[in-house]
PDB file of N, CA and C in Angstrom:
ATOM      1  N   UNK A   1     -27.553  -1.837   7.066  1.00  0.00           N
ATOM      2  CA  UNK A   1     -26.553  -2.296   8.006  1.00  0.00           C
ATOM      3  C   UNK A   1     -25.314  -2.846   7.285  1.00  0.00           C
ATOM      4  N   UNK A   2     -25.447  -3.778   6.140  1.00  0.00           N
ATOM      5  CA  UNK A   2     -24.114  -3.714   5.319  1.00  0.00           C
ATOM      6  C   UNK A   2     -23.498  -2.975   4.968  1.00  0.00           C
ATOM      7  N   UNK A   3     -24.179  -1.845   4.466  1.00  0.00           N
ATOM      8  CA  UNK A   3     -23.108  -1.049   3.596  1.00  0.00           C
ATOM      9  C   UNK A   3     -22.028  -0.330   4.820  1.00  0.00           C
ATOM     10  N   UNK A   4     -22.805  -0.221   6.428  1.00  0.00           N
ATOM     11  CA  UNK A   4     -21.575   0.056   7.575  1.00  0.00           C
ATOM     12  C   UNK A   4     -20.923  -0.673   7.536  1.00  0.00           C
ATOM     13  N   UNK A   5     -21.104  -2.253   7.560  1.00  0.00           N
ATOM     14  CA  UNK A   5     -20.170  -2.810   7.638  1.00  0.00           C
ATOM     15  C   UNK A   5     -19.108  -2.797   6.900  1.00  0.00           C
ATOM     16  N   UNK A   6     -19.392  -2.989   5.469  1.00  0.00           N
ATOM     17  CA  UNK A   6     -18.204  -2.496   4.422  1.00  0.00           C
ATOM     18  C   UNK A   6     -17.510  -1.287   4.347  1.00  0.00           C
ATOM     19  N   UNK A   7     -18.391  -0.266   5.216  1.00  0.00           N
ATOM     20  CA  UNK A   7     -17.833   0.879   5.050  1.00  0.00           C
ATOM     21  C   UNK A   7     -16.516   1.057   5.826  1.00  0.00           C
ATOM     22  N   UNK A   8     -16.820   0.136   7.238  1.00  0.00           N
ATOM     23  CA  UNK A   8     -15.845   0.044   8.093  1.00  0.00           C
ATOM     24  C   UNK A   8     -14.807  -0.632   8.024  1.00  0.00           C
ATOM     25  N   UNK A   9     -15.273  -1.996   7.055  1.00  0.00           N
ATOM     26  CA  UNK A   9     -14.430  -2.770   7.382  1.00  0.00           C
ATOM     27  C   UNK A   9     -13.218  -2.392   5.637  1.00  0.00           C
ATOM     28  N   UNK A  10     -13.600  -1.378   4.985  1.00  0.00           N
ATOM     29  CA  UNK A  10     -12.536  -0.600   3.612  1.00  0.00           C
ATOM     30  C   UNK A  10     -11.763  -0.057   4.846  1.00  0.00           C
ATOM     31  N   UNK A  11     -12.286   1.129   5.480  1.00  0.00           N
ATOM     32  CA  UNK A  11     -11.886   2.016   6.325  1.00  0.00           C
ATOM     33  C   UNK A  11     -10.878   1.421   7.323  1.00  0.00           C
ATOM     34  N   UNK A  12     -10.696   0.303   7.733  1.00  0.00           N
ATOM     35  CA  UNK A  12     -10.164  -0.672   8.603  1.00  0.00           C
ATOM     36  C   UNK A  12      -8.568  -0.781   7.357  1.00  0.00           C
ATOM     37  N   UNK A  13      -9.135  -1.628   6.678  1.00  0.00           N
ATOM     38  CA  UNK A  13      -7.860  -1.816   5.370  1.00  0.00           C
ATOM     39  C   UNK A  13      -7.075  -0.806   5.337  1.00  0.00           C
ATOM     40  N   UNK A  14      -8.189   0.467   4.772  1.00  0.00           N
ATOM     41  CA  UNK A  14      -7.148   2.088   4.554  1.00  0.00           C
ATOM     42  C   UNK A  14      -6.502   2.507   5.508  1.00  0.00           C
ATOM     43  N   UNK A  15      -6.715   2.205   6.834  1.00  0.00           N
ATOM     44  CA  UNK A  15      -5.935   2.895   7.549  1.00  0.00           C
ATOM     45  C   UNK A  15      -4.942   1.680   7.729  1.00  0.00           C
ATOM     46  N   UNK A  16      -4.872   0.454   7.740  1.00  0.00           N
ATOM     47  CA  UNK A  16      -3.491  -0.085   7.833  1.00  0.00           C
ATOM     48  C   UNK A  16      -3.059   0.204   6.752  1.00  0.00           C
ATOM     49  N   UNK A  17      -3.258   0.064   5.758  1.00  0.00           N
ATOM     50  CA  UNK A  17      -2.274   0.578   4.328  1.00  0.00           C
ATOM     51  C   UNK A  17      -1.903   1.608   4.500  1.00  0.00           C
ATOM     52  N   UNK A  18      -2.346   3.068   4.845  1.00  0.00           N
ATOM     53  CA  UNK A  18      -1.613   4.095   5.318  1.00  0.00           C
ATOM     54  C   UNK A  18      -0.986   4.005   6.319  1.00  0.00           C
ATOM     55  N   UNK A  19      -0.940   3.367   7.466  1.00  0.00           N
ATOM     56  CA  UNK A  19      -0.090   3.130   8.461  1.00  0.00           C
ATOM     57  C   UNK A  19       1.303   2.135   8.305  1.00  0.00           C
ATOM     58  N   UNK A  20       0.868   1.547   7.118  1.00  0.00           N
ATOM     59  CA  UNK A  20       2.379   0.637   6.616  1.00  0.00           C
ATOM     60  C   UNK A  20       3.573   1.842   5.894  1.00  0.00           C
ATOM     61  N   UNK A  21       2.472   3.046   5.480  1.00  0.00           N
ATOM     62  CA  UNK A  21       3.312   3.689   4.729  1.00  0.00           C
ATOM     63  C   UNK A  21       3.826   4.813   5.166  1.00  0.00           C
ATOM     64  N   UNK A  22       3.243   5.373   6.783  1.00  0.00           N
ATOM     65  CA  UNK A  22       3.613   6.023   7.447  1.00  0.00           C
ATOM     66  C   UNK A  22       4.860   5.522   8.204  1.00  0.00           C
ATOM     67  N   UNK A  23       4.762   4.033   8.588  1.00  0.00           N
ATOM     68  CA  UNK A  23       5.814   3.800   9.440  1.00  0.00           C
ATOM     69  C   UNK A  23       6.906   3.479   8.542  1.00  0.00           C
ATOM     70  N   UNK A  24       6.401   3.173   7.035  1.00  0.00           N
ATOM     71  CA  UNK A  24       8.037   2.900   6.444  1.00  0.00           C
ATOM     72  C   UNK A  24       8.680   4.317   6.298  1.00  0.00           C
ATOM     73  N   UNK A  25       8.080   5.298   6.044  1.00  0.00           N
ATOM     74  CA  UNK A  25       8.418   6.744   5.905  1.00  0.00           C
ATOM     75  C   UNK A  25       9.878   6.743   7.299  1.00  0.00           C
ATOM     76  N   UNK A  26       9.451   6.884   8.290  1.00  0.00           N
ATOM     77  CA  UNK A  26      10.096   6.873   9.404  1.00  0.00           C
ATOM     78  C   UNK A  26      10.952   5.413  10.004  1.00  0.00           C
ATOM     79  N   UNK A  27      10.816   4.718   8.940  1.00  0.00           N
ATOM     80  CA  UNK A  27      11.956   3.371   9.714  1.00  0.00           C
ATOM     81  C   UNK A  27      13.119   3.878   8.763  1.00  0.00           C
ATOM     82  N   UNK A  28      14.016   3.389  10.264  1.00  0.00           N
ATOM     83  CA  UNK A  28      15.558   4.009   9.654  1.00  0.00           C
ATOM     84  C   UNK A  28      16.471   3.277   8.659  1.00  0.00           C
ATOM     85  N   UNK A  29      15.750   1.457   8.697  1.00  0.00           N
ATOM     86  CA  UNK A  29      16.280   0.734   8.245  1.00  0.00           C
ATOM     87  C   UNK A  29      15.380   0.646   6.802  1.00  0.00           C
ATOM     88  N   UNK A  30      15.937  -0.078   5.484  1.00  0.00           N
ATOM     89  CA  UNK A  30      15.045  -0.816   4.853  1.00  0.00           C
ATOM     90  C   UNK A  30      14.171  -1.323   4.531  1.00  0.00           C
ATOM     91  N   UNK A  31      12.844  -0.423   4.464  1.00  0.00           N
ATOM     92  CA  UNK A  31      11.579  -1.441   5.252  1.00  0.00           C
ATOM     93  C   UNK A  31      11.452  -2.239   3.672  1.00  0.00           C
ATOM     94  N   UNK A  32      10.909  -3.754   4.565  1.00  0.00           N
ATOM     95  CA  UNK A  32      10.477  -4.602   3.468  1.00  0.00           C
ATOM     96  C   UNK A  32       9.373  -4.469   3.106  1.00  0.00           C
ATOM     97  N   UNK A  33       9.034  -5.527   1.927  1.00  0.00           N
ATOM     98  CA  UNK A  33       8.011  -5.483   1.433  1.00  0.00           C
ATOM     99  C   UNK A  33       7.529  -6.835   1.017  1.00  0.00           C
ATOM    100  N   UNK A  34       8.302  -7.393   1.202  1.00  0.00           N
ATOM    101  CA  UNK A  34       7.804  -9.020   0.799  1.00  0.00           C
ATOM    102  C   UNK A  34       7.668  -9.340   2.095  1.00  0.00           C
ATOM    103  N   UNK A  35       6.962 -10.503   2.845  1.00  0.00           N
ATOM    104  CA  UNK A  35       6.974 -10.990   3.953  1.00  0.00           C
ATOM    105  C   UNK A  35       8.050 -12.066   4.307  1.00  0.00           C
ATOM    106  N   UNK A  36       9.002 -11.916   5.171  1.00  0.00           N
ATOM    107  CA  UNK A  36       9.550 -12.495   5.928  1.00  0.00           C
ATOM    108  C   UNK A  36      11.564 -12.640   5.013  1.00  0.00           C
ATOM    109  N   UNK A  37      11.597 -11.728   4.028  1.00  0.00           N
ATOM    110  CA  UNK A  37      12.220 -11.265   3.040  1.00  0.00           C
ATOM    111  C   UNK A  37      12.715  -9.730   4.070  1.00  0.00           C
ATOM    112  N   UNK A  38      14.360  -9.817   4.973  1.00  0.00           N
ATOM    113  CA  UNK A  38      14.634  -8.862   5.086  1.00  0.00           C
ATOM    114  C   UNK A  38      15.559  -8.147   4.191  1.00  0.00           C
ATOM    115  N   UNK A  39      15.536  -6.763   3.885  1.00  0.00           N
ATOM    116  CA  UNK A  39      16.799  -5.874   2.945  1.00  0.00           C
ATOM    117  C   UNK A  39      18.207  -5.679   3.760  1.00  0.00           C
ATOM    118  N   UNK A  40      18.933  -5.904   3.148  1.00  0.00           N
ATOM    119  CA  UNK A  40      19.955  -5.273   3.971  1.00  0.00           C
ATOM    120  C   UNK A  40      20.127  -4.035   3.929  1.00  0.00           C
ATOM    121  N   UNK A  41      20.734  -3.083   4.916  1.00  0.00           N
ATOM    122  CA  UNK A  41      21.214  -1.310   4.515  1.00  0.00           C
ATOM    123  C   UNK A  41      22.064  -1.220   3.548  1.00  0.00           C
ATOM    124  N   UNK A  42      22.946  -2.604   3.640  1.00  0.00           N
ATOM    125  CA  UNK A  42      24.017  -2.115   2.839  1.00  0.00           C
ATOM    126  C   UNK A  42      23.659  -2.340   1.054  1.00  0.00           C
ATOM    127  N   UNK A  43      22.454  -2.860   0.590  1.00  0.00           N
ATOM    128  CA  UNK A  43      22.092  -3.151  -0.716  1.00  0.00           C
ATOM    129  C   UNK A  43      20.965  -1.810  -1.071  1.00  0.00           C
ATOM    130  N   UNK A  44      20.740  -1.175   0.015  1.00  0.00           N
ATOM    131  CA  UNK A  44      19.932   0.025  -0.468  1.00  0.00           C
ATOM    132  C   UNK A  44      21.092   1.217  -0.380  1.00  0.00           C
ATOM    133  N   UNK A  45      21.075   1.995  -2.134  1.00  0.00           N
ATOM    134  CA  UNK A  45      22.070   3.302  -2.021  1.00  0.00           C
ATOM    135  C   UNK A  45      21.487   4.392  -1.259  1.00  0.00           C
ATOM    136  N   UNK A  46      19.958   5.071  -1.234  1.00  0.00           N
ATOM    137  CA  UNK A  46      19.343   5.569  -0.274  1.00  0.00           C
ATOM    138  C   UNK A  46      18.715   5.538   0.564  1.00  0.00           C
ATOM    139  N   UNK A  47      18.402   5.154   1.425  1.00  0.00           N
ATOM    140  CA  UNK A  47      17.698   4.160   2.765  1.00  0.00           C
ATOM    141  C   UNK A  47      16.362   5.456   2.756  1.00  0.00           C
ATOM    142  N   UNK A  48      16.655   6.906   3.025  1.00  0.00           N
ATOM    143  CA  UNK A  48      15.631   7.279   3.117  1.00  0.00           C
ATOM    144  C   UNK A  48      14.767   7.684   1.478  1.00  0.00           C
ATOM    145  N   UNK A  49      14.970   7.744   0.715  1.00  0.00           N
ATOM    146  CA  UNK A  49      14.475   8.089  -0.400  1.00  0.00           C
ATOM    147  C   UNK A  49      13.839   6.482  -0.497  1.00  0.00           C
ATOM    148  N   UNK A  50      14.266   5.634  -0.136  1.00  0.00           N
ATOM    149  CA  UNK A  50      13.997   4.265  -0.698  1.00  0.00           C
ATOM    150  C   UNK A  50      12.737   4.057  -0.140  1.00  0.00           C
ATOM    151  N   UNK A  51      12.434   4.137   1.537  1.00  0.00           N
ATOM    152  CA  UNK A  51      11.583   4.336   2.497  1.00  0.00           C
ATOM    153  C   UNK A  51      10.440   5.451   2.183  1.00  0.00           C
ATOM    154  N   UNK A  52      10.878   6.185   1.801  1.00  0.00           N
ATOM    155  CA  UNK A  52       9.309   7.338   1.657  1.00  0.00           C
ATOM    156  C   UNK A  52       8.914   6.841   0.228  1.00  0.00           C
ATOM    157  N   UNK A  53       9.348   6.244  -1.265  1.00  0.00           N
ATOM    158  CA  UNK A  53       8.732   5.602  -1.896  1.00  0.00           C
ATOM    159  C   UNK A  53       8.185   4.447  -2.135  1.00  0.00           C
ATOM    160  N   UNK A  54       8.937   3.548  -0.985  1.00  0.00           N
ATOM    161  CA  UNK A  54       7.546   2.415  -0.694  1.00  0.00           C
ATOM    162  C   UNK A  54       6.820   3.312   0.405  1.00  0.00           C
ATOM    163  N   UNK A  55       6.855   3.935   1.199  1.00  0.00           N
ATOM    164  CA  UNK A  55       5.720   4.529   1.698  1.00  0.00           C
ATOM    165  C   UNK A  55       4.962   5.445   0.983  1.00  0.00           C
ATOM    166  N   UNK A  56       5.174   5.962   0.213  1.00  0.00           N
ATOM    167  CA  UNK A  56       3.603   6.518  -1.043  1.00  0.00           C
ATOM    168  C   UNK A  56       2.908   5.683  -1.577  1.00  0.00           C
ATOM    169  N   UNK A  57       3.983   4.181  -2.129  1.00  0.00           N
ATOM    170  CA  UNK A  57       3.328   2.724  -2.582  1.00  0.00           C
ATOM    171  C   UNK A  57       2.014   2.540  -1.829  1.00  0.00           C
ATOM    172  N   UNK A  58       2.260   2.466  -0.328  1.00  0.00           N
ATOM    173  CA  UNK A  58       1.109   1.929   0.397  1.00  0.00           C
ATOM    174  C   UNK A  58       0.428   3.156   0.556  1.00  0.00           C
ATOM    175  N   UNK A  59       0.713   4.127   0.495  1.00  0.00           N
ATOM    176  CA  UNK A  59      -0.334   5.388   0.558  1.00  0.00           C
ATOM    177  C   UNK A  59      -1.226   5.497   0.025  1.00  0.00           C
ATOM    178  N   UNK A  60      -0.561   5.198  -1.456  1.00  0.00           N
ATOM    179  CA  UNK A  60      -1.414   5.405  -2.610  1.00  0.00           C
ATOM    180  C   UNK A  60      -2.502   3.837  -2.823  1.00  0.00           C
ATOM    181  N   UNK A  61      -1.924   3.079  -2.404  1.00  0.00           N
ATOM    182  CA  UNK A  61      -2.916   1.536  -2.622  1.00  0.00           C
ATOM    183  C   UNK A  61      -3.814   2.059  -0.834  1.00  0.00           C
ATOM    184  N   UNK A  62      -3.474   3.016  -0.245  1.00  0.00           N
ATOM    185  CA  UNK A  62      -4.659   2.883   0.771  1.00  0.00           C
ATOM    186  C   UNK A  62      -5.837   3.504   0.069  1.00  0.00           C
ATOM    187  N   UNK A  63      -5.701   4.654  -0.558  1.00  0.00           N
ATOM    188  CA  UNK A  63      -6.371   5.443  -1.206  1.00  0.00           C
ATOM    189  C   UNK A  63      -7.921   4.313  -2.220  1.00  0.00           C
ATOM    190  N   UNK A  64      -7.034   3.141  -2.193  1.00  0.00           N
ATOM    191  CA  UNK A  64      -8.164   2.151  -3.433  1.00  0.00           C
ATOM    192  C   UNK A  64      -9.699   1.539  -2.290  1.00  0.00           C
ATOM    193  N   UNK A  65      -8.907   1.620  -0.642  1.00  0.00           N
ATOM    194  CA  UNK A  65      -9.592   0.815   0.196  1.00  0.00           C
ATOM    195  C   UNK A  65     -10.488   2.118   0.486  1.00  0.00           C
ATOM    196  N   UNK A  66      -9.952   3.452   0.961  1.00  0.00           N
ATOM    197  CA  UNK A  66     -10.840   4.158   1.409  1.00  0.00           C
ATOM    198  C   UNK A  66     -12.064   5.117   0.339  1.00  0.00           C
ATOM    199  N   UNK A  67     -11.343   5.299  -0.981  1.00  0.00           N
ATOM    200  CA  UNK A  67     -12.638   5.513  -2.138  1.00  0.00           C
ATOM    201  C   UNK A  67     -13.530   4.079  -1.955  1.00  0.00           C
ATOM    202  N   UNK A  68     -13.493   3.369  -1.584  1.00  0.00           N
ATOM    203  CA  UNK A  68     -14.231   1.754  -2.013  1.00  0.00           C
ATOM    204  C   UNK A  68     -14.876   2.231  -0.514  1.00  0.00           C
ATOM    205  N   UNK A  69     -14.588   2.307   0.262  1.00  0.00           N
ATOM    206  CA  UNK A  69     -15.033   2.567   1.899  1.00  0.00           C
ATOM    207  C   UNK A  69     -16.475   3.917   2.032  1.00  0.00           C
ATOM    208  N   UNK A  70     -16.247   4.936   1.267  1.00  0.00           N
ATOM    209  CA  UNK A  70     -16.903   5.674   1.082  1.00  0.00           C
ATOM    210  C   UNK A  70     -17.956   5.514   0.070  1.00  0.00           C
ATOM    211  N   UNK A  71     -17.650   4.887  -1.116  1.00  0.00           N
ATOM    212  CA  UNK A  71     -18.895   4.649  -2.223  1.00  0.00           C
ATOM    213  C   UNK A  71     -19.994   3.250  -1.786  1.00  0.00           C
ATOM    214  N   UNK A  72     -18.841   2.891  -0.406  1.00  0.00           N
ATOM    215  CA  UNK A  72     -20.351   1.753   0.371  1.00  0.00           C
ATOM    216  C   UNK A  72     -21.460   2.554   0.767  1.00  0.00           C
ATOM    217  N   UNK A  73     -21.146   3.971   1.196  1.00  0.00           N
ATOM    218  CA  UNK A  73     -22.231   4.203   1.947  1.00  0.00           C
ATOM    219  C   UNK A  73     -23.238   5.140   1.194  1.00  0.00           C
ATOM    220  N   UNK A  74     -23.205   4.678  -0.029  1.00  0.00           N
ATOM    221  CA  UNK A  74     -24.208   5.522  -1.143  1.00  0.00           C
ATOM    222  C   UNK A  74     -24.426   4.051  -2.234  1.00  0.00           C
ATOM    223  N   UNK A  75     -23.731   3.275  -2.838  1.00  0.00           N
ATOM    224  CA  UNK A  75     -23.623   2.051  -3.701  1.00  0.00           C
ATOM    225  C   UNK A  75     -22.836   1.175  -2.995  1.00  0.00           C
ATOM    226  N   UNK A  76     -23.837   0.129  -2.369  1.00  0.00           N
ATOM    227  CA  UNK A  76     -22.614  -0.599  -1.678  1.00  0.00           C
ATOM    228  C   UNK A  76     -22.387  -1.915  -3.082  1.00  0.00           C
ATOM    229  N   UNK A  77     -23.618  -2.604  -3.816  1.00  0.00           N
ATOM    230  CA  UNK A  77     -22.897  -3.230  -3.997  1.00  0.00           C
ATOM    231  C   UNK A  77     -21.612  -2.914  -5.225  1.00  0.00           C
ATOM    232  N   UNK A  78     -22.292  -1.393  -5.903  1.00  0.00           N
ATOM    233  CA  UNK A  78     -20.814  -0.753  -6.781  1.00  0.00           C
ATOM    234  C   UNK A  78     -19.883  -0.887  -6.019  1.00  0.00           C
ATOM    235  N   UNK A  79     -19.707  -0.657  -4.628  1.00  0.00           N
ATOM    236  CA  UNK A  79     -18.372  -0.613  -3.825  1.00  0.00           C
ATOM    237  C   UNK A  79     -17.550  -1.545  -3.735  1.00  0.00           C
ATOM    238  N   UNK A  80     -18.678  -2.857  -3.569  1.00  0.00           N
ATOM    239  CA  UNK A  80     -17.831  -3.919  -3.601  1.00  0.00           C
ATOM    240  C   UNK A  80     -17.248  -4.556  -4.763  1.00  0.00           C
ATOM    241  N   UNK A  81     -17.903  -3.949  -6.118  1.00  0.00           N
ATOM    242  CA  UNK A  81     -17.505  -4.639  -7.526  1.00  0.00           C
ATOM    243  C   UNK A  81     -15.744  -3.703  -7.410  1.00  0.00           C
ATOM    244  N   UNK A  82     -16.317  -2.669  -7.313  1.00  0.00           N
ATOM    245  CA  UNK A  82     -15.126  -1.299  -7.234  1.00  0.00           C
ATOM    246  C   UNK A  82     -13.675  -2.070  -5.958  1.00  0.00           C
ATOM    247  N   UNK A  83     -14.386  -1.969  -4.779  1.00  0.00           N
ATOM    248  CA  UNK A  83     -13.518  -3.080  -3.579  1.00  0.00           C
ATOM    249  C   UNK A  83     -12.070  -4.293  -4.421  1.00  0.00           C
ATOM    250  N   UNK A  84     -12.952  -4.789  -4.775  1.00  0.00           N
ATOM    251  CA  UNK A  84     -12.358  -5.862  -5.692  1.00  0.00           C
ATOM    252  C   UNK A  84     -12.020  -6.292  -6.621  1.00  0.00           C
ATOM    253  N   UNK A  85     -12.528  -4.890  -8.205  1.00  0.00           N
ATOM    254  CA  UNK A  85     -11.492  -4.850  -9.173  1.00  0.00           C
ATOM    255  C   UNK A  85     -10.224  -4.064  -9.025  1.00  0.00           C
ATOM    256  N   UNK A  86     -10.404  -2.767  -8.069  1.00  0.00           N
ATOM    257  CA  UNK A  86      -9.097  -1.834  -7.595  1.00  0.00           C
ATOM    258  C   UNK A  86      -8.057  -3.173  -6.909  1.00  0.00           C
ATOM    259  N   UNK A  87      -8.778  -3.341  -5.635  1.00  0.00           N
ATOM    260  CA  UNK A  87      -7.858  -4.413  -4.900  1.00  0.00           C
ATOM    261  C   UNK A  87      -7.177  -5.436  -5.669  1.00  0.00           C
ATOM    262  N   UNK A  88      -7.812  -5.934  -6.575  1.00  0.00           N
ATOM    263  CA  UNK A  88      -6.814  -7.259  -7.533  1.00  0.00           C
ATOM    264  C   UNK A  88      -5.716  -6.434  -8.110  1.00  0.00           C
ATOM    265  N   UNK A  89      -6.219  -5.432  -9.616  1.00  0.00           N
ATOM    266  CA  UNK A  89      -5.460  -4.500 -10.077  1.00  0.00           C
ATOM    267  C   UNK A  89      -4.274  -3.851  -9.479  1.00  0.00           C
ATOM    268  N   UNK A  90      -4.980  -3.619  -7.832  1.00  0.00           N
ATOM    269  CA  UNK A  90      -3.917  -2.392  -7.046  1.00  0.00           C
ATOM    270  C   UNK A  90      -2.753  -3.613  -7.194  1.00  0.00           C
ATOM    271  N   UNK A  91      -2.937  -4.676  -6.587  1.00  0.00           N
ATOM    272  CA  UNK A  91      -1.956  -5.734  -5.768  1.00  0.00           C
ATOM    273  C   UNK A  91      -1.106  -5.997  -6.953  1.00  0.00           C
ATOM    274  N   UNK A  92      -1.511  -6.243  -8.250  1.00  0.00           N
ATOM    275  CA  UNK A  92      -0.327  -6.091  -9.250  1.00  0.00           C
ATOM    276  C   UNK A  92       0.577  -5.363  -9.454  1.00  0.00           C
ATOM    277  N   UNK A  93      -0.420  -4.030  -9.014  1.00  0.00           N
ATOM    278  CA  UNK A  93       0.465  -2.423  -9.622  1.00  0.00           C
ATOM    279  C   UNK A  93       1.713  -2.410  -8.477  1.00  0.00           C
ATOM    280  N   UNK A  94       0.701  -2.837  -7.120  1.00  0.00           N
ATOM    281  CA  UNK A  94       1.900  -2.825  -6.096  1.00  0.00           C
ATOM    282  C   UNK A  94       3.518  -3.028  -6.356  1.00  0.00           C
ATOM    283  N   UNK A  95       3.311  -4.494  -6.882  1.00  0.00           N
ATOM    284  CA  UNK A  95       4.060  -5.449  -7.107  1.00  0.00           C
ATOM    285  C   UNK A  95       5.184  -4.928  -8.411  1.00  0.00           C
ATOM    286  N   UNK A  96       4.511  -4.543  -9.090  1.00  0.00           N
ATOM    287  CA  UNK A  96       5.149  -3.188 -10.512  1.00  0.00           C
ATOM    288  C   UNK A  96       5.936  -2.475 -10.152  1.00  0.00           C
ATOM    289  N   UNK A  97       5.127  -1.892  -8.967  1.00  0.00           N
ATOM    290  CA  UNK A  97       5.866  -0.487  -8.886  1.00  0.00           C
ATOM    291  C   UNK A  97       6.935  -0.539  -7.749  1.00  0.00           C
ATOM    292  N   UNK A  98       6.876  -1.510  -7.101  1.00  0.00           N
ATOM    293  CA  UNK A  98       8.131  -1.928  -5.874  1.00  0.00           C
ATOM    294  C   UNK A  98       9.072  -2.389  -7.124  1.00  0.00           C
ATOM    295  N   UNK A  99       8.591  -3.087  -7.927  1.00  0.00           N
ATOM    296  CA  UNK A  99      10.088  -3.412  -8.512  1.00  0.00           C
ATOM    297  C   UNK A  99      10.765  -2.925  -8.955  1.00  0.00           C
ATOM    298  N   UNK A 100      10.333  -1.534  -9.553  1.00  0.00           N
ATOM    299  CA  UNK A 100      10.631  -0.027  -9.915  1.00  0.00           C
ATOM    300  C   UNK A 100      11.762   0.371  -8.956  1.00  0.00           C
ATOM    301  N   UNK A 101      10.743   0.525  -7.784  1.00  0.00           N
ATOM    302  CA  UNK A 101      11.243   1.356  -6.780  1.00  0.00           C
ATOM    303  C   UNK A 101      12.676   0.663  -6.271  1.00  0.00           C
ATOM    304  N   UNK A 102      13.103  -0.806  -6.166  1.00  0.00           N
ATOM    305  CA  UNK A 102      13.569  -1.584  -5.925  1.00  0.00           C
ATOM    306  C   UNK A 102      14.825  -1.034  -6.437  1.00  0.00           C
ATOM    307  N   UNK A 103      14.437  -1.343  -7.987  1.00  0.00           N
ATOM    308  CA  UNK A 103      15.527  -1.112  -9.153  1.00  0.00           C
ATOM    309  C   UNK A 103      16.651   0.036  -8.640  1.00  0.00           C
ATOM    310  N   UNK A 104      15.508   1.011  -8.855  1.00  0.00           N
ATOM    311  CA  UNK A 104      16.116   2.599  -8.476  1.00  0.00           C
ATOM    312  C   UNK A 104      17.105   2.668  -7.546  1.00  0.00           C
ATOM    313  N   UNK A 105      16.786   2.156  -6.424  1.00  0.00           N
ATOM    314  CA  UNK A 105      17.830   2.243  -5.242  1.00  0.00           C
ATOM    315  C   UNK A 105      18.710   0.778  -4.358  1.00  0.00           C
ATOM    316  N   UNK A 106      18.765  -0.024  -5.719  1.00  0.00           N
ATOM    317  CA  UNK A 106      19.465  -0.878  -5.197  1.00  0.00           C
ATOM    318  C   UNK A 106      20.733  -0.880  -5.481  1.00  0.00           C
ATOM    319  N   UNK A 107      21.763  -0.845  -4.636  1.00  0.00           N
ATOM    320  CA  UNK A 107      23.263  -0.904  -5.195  1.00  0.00           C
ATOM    321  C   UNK A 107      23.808  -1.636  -6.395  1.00  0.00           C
ATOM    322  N   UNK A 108      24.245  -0.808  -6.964  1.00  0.00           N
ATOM    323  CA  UNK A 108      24.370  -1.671  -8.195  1.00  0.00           C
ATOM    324  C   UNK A 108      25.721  -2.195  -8.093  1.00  0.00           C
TER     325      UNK A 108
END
């Protein structure tokens, strides 16, 4: 009965992380990424190029919840060691790679 639960509750994560990165794909504005930290349009040089690469960001960090979601239901507690060294790791890389992405398309 745990390993459903974990299975569901990765599967729960992955699909909001892909859904953060679907809807930044399609927002017309700046989507943020820090909380409560808005961008302006006018400090991003490509609004849509800027938008579909933080949306692969979260694509690709959904990808850590739903491999971890699936290896519950064969090794749960590997899943959860796996769950929670990806998840720490991912949340750095996140953080890396927005600033990247940041760089790239901020008006200089």
């Amino acid at each position: 009965m745990e390993k459903y639960i974990l299975f569901l509750s990765c599967m729960l994560c992955g699909a909001i992380f892909l859904g953060l990165g679907a809807y930044s794909v399609k927002k017309k504005t700046p989507m943020n990424f820090w909380s409560g930290v808005e961008i302006p349009s006018e400090s991003i040089s490509d609004i849509p190029a800027y938008n579909r690469a933080v949306g692969r960001l979260w694509g690709g960090y959904s990808a850590v919840w739903f491999i971890s979601g699936l290896a519950a239901l064969w090794r749960p507690v590997e899943a959860t060691i796996l769950m929670c060294v990806l998840g720490a790791v991912g949340a750095v890389v996140l953080v890396l790679v927005y600033k990247r992405i940041e760089k790239k398309y901020r008006v200089k």
